Short mmCIF file of C-alpha atoms in Angstrom, two decimals:
data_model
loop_
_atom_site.label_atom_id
_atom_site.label_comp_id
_atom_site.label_asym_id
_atom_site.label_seq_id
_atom_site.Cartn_x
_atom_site.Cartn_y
_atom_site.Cartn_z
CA UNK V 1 9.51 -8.21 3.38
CA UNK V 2 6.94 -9.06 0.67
CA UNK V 3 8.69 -9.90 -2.42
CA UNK V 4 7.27 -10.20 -5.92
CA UNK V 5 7.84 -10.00 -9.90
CA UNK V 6 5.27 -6.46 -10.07
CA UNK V 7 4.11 -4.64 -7.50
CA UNK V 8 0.70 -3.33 -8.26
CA UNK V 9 0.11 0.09 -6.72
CA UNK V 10 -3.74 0.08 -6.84
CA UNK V 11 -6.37 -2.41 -6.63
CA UNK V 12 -9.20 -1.00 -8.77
CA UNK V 13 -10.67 -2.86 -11.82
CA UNK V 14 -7.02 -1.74 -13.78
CA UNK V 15 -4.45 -3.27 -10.92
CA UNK V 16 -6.73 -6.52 -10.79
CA UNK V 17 -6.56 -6.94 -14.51
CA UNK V 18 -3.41 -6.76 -14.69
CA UNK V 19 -2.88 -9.55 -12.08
CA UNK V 20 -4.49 -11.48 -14.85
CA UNK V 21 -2.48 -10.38 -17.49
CA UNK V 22 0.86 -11.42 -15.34
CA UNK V 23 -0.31 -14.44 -14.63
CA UNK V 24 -0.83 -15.80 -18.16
CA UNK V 25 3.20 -14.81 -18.27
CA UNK V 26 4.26 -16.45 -15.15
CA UNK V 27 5.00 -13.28 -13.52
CA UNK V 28 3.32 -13.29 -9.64
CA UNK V 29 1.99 -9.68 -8.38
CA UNK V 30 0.99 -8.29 -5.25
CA UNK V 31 -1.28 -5.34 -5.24
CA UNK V 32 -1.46 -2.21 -2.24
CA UNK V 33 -3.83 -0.23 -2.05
CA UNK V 34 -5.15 2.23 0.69
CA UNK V 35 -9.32 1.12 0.97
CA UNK V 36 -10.21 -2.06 3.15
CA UNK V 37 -11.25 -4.03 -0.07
CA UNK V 38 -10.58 -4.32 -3.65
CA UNK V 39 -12.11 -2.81 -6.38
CA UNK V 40 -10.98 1.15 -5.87
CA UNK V 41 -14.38 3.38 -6.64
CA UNK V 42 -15.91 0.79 -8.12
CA UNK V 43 -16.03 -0.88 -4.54
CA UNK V 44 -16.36 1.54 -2.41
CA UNK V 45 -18.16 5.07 -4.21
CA UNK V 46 -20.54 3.28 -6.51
CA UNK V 47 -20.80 -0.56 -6.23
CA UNK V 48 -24.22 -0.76 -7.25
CA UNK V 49 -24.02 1.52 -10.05
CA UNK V 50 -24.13 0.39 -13.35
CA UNK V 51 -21.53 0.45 -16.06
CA UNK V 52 -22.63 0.11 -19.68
CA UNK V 53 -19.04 0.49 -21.53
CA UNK V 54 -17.29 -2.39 -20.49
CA UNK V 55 -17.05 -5.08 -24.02
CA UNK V 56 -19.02 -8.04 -23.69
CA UNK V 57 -21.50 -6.21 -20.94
CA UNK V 58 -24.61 -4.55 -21.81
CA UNK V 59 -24.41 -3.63 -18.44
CA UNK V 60 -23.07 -4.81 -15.33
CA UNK V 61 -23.01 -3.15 -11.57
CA UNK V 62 -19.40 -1.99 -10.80
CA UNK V 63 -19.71 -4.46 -7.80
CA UNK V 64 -20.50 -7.17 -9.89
CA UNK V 65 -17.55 -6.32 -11.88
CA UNK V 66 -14.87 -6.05 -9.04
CA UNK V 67 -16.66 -9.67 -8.29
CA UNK V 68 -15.99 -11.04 -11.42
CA UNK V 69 -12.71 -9.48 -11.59
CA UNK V 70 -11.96 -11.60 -8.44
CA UNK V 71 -12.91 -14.60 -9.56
CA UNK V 72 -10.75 -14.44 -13.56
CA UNK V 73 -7.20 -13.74 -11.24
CA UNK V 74 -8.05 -16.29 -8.06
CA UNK V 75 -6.13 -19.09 -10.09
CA UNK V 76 -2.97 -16.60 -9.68
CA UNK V 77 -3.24 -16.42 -6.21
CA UNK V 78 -2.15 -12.21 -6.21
CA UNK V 79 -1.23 -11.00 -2.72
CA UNK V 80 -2.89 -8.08 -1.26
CA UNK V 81 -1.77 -5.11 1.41
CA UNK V 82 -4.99 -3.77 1.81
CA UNK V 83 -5.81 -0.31 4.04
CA UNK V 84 -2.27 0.72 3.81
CA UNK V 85 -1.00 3.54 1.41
CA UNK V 86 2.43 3.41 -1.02
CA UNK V 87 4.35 5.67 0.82
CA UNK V 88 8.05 5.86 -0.11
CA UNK V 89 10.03 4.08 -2.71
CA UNK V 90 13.76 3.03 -2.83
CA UNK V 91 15.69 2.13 -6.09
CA UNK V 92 18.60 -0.38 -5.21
CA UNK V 93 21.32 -0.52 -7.19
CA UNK V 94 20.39 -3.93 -8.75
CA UNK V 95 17.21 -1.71 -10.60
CA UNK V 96 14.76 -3.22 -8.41
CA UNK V 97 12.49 -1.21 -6.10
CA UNK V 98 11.65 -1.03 -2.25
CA UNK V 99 8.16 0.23 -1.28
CA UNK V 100 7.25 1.10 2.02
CA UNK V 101 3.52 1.76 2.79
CA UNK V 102 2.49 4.26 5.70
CA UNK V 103 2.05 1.26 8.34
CA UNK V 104 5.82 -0.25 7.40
CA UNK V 105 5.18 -2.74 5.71
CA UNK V 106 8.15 -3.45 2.99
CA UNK V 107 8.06 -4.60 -0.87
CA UNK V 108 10.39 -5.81 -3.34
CA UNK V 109 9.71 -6.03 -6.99
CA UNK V 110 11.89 -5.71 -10.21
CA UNK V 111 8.73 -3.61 -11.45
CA UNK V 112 6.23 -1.52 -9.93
CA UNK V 113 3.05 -0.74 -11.64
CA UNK V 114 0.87 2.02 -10.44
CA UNK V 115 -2.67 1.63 -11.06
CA UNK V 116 -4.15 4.05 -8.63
CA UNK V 117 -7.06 5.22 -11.06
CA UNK V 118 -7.16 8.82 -9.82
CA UNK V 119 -4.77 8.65 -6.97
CA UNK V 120 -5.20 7.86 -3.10
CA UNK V 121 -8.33 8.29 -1.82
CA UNK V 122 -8.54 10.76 1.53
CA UNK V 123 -11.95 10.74 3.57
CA UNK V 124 -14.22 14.30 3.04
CA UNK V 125 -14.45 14.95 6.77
CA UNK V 126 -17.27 17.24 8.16
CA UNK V 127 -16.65 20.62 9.24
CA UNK V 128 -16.88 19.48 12.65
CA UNK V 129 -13.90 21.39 15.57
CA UNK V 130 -12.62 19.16 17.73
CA UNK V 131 -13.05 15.66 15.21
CA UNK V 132 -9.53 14.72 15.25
CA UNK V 133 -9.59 14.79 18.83
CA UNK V 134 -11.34 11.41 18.64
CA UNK V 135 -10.41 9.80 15.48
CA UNK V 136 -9.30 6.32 16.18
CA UNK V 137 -11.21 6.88 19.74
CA UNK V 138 -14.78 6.47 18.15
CA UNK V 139 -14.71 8.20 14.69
CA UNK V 140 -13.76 6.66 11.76
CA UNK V 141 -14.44 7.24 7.97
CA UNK V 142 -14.45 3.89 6.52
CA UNK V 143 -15.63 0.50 7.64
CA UNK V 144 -13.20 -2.44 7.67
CA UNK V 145 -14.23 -4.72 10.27
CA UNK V 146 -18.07 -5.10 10.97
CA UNK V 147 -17.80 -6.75 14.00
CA UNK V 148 -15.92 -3.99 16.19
CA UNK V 149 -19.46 -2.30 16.13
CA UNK V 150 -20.98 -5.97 17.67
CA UNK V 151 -24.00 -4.59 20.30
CA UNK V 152 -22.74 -0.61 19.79
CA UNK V 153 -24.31 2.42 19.41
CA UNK V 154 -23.64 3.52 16.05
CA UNK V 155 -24.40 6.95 14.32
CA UNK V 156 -23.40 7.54 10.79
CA UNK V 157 -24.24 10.68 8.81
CA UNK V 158 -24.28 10.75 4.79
CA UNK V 159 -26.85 10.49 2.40
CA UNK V 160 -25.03 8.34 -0.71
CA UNK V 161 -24.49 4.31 -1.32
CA UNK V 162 -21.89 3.93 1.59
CA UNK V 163 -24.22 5.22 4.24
CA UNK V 164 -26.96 3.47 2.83
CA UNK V 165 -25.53 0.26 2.29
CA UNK V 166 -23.83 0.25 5.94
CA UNK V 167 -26.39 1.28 7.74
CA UNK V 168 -28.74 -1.68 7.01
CA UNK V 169 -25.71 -3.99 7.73
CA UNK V 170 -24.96 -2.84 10.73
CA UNK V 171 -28.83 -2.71 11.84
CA UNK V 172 -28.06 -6.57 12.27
CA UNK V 173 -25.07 -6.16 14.30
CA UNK V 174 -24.89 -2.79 16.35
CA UNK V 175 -27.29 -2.52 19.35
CA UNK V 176 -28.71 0.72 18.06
CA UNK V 177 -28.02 2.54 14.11
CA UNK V 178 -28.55 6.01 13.72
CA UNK V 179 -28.45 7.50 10.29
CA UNK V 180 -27.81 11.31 9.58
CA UNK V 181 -28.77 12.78 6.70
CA UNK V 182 -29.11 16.84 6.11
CA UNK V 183 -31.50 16.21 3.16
CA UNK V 184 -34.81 14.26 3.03
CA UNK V 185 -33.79 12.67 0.11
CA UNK V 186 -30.94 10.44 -0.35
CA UNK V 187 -28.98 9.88 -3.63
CA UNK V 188 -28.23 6.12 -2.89
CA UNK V 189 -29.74 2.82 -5.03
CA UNK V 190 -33.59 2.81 -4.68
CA UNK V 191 -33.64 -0.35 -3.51
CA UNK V 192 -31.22 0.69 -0.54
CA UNK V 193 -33.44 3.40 -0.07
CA UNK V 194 -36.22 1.33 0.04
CA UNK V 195 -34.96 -0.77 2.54
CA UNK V 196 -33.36 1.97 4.68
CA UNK V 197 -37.28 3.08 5.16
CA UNK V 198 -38.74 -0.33 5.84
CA UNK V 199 -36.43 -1.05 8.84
CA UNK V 200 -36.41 2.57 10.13
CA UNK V 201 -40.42 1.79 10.65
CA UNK V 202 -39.35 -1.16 12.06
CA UNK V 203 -37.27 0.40 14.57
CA UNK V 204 -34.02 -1.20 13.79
CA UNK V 205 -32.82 2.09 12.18
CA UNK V 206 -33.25 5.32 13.90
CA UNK V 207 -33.63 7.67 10.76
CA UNK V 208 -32.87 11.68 11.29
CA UNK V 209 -33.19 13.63 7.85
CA UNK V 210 -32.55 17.33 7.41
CA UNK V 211 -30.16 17.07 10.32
CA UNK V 212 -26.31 17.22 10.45
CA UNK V 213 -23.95 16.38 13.10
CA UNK V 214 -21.94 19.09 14.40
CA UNK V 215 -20.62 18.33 18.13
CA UNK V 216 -19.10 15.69 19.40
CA UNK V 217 -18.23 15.03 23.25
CA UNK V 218 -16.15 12.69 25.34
CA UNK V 219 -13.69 11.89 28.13
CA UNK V 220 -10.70 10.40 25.78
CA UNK V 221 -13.14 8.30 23.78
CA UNK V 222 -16.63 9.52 21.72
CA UNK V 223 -19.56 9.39 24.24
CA UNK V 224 -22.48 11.46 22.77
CA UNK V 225 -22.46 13.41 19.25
CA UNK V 226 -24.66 16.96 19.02
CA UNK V 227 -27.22 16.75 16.33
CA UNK V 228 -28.76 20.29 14.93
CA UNK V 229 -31.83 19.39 13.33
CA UNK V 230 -33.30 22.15 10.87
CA UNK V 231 -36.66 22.49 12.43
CA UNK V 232 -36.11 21.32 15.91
CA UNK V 233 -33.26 22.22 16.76
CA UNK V 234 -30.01 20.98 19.00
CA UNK V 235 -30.65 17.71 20.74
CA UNK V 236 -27.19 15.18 21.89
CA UNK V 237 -27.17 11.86 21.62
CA UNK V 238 -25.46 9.24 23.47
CA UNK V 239 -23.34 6.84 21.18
CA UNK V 240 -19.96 4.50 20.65
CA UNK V 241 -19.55 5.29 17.49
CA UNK V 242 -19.61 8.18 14.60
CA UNK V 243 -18.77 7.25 11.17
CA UNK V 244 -19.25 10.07 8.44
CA UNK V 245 -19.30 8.53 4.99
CA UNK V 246 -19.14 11.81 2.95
CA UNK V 247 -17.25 10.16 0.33
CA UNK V 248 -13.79 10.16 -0.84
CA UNK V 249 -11.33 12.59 -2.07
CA UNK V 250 -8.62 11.61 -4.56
CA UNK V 251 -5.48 13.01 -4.17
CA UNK V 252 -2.17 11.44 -5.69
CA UNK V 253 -0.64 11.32 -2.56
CA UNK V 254 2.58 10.43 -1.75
CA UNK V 255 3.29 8.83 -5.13
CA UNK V 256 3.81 12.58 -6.64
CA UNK V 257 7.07 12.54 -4.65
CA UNK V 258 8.69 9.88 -5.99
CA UNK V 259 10.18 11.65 -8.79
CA UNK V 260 7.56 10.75 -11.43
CA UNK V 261 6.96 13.57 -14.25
CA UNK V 262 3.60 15.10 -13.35
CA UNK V 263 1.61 16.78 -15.74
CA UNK V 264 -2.48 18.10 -14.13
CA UNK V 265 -2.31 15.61 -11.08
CA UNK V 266 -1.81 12.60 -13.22
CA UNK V 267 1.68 10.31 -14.65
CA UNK V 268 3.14 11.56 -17.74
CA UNK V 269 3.70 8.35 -19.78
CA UNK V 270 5.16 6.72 -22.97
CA UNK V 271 1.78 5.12 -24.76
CA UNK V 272 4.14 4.54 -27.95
CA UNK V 273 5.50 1.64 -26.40
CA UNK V 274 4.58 0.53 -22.84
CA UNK V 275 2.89 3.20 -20.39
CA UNK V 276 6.33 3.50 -19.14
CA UNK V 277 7.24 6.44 -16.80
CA UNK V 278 10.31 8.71 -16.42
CA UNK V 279 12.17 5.74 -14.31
CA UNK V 280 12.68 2.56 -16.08
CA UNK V 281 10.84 -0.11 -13.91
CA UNK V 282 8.08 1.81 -13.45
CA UNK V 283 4.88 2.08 -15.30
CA UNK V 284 1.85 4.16 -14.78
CA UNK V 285 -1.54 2.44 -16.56
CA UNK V 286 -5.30 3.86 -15.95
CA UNK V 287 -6.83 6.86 -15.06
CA UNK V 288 -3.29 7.86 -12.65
CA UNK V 289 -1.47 8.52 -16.08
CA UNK V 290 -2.02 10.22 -18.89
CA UNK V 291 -0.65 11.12 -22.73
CA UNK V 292 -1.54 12.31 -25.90
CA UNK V 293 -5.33 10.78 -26.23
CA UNK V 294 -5.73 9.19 -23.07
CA UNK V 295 -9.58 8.27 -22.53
CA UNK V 296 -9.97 7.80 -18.38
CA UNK V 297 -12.04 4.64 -19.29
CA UNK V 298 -12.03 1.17 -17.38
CA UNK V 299 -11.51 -0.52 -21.19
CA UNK V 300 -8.39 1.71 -21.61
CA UNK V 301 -6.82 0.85 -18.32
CA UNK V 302 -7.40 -2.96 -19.25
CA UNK V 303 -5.68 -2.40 -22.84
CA UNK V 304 -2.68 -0.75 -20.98
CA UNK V 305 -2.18 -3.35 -18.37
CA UNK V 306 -2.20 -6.09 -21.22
CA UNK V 307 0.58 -3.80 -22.98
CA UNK V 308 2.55 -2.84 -19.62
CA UNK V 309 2.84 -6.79 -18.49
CA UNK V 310 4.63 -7.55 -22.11
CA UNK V 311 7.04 -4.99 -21.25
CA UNK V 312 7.75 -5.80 -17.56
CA UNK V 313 8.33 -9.94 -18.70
CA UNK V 314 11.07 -8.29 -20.95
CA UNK V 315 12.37 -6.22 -18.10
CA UNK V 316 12.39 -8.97 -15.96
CA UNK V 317 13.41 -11.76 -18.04
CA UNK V 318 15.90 -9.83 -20.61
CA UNK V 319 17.38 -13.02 -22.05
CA UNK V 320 13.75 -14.56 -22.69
CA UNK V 321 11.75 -14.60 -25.77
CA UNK V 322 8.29 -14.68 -25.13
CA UNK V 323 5.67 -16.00 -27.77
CA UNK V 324 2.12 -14.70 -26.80
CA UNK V 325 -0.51 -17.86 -26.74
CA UNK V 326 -4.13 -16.63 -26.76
CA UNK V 327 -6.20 -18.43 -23.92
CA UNK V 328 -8.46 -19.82 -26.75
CA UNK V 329 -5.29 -22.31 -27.55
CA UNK V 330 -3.62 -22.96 -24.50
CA UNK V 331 -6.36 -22.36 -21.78
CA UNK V 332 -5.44 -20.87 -18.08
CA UNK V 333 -2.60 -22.62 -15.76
CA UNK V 334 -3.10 -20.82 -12.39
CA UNK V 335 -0.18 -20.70 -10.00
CA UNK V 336 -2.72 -22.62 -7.88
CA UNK V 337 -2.65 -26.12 -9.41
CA UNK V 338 -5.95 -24.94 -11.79
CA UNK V 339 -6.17 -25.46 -15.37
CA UNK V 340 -8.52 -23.88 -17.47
CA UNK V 341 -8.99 -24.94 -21.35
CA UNK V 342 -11.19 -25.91 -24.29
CA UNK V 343 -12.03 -29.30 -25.07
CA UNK V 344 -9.86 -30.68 -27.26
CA UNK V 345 -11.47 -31.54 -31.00
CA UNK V 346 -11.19 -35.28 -31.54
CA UNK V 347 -10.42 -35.95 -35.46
CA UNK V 348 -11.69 -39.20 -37.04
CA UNK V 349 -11.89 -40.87 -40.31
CA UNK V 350 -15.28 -41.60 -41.56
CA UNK V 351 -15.53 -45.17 -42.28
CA UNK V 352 -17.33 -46.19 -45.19
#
């Protein structure tokens, strides 16, 4: 069992923060979260987009962000349980909390923060019959190990920044990409566009526009998908792989049974005091809650996670006083031996 001082349900730009904002209290988190990486949308529905409200940015790319993110909380050394969703949660009679994710894997925490932005996110699957029949047997909907598609025959379909993006990855690692697209023109980053067309004319990317997948066939594993192409028709071809990147659907999953007040898909919360929910121990910060004025902005999710932390050292620690330090004074001690701080001013009498 994974055991920690705050479990972070979420690890979008909001959960990460607030690893940071633990840390500088001595308080160790661990963060779930159901995508492959870090960084919730930001990582994987726009990472290339760019974000112009974040203080002390102009502008930076959300990937850039979930980068530098990364890099302010690696001194506190957060754990991660990462492709797995919060399924269930248990309240023990000591207060503390039990969750169980949909693989089995167990946490304990005294507190358990959700920061799931707008919930779980659930592939959009095409409208394709017998699909299940081979998830998990040569379809999947999201990418989290590059090298099971070493030397295979690999078609995706969608037209956006995931297709893109993995599509000229894999071109270096699959013995044949095939990219689907039902449009001729593709809503991705130019410069993934751009590239997309350079190696389909060099043959490294087989590119099929104003098509759409719609068949797929095999003996207990994917062996060929159909492809209905607007002008020419039907036409099958052979493959290892299908991987339909249509995006991602956020639902608030599980989490909406756990007893939580619920008010339009999102966490009722307390923003008097601490983003608190309807059970003491648990806290709802970001775009998953809401109240009175709530702005769904990455800003206001970093605000609440500062104010949520404060709360949860109390919780945790009832018989400690805690006097806030800013960094500017006493500088970073990461639970990994790091230290981060200003030079010190030397002060010395002028001799005259």
């Amino acid at each position: 069992m994974i055991k920690t001082d705050i479990l972070i349900i979420g690890a979008g730009p909001t959960g990460l923060f607030t690893v940071f904002e633990a840390g500088l209290l001595k308080l160790k988190t661990h963060l779930i979260d159901a995508l492959p990486q870090p960084g919730g949308q930001c990582s994987e529905l726009y990472p290339k987009k760019p974000i112009y409200d974040i203080p002390g940015f102009p502008e930076v790319n959300a990937g850039a962000l979930v980068d530098n993110l990364m890099e302010q909380i690696r001194p506190f050394s957060p754990g991660f349980t990462l492709g797995e969703r919060a399924e269930t949660i248990e309240k023990l009679e000591d207060g503390t909390f039990i969750v169980t994710t949909n693989k089995g894997t167990r946490h304990h925490a005294p507190v358990v923060a959700i920061a799931g932005g707008l919930g779980s996110f659930e592939p959009k699957k095409p409208l394709i019959d017998n699909i299940a029949d081979y998830e998990d047997r040569g379809v999947t909907y999201m990418i989290k190990d590059p090298e099971v598609y070493r030397d295979k025959s690999v078609v995706i379909a969608g037209g956006g920044d995931s297709a893109l993006d993995w599509s000229i990855f894999l071109a270096d690692v699959a013995s044949e990409v095939t990219l689907v697209h039902r449009r001729s023109e593709f809503r991705g980053a130019l410069d993934s566009v751009d590239k997309v067309g350079e190696l389909a004319k060099l043959g490294k990317i087989n590119l099929v526009t104003r098509a759409e997948v719609t068949g797929l066939s095999g003996e207990g594993q994917l062996e060929s998908v159909r492809i209905r192409h607007q002008d020419e028709g039907e036409f099958v071809k052979e493959t290892d792989h299908f991987i339909p990147l249509f995006g991602l659907s956020p639902k608030l999953g599980p989490i909406a049974n756990w007893g939580l007040e619920i008010e339009k898909n999102a966490i009722k919360v307390d923003n008097s005091y601490d983003y608190s929910t309807n059970i003491p121990g648990i806290y709802a910060i970001g775009d998953v809650n809401t109240y009175k004025g709530k702005l769904k902005l990455i800003l206001s999710g970093f605000h609440e996670a500062a104010i949520m932390c404060q709360s949860a050292y109390q919780r945790i620690f009832p018989d400690k006083k805690y006097i806030m330090k800013y960094t500017t004074v006493g500088g970073i001690q990461g639970f990994d031996g790091t230290k981060k701080e200003a030079k010190k001013e030397v002060i010395k009498a002028i001799e005259v």
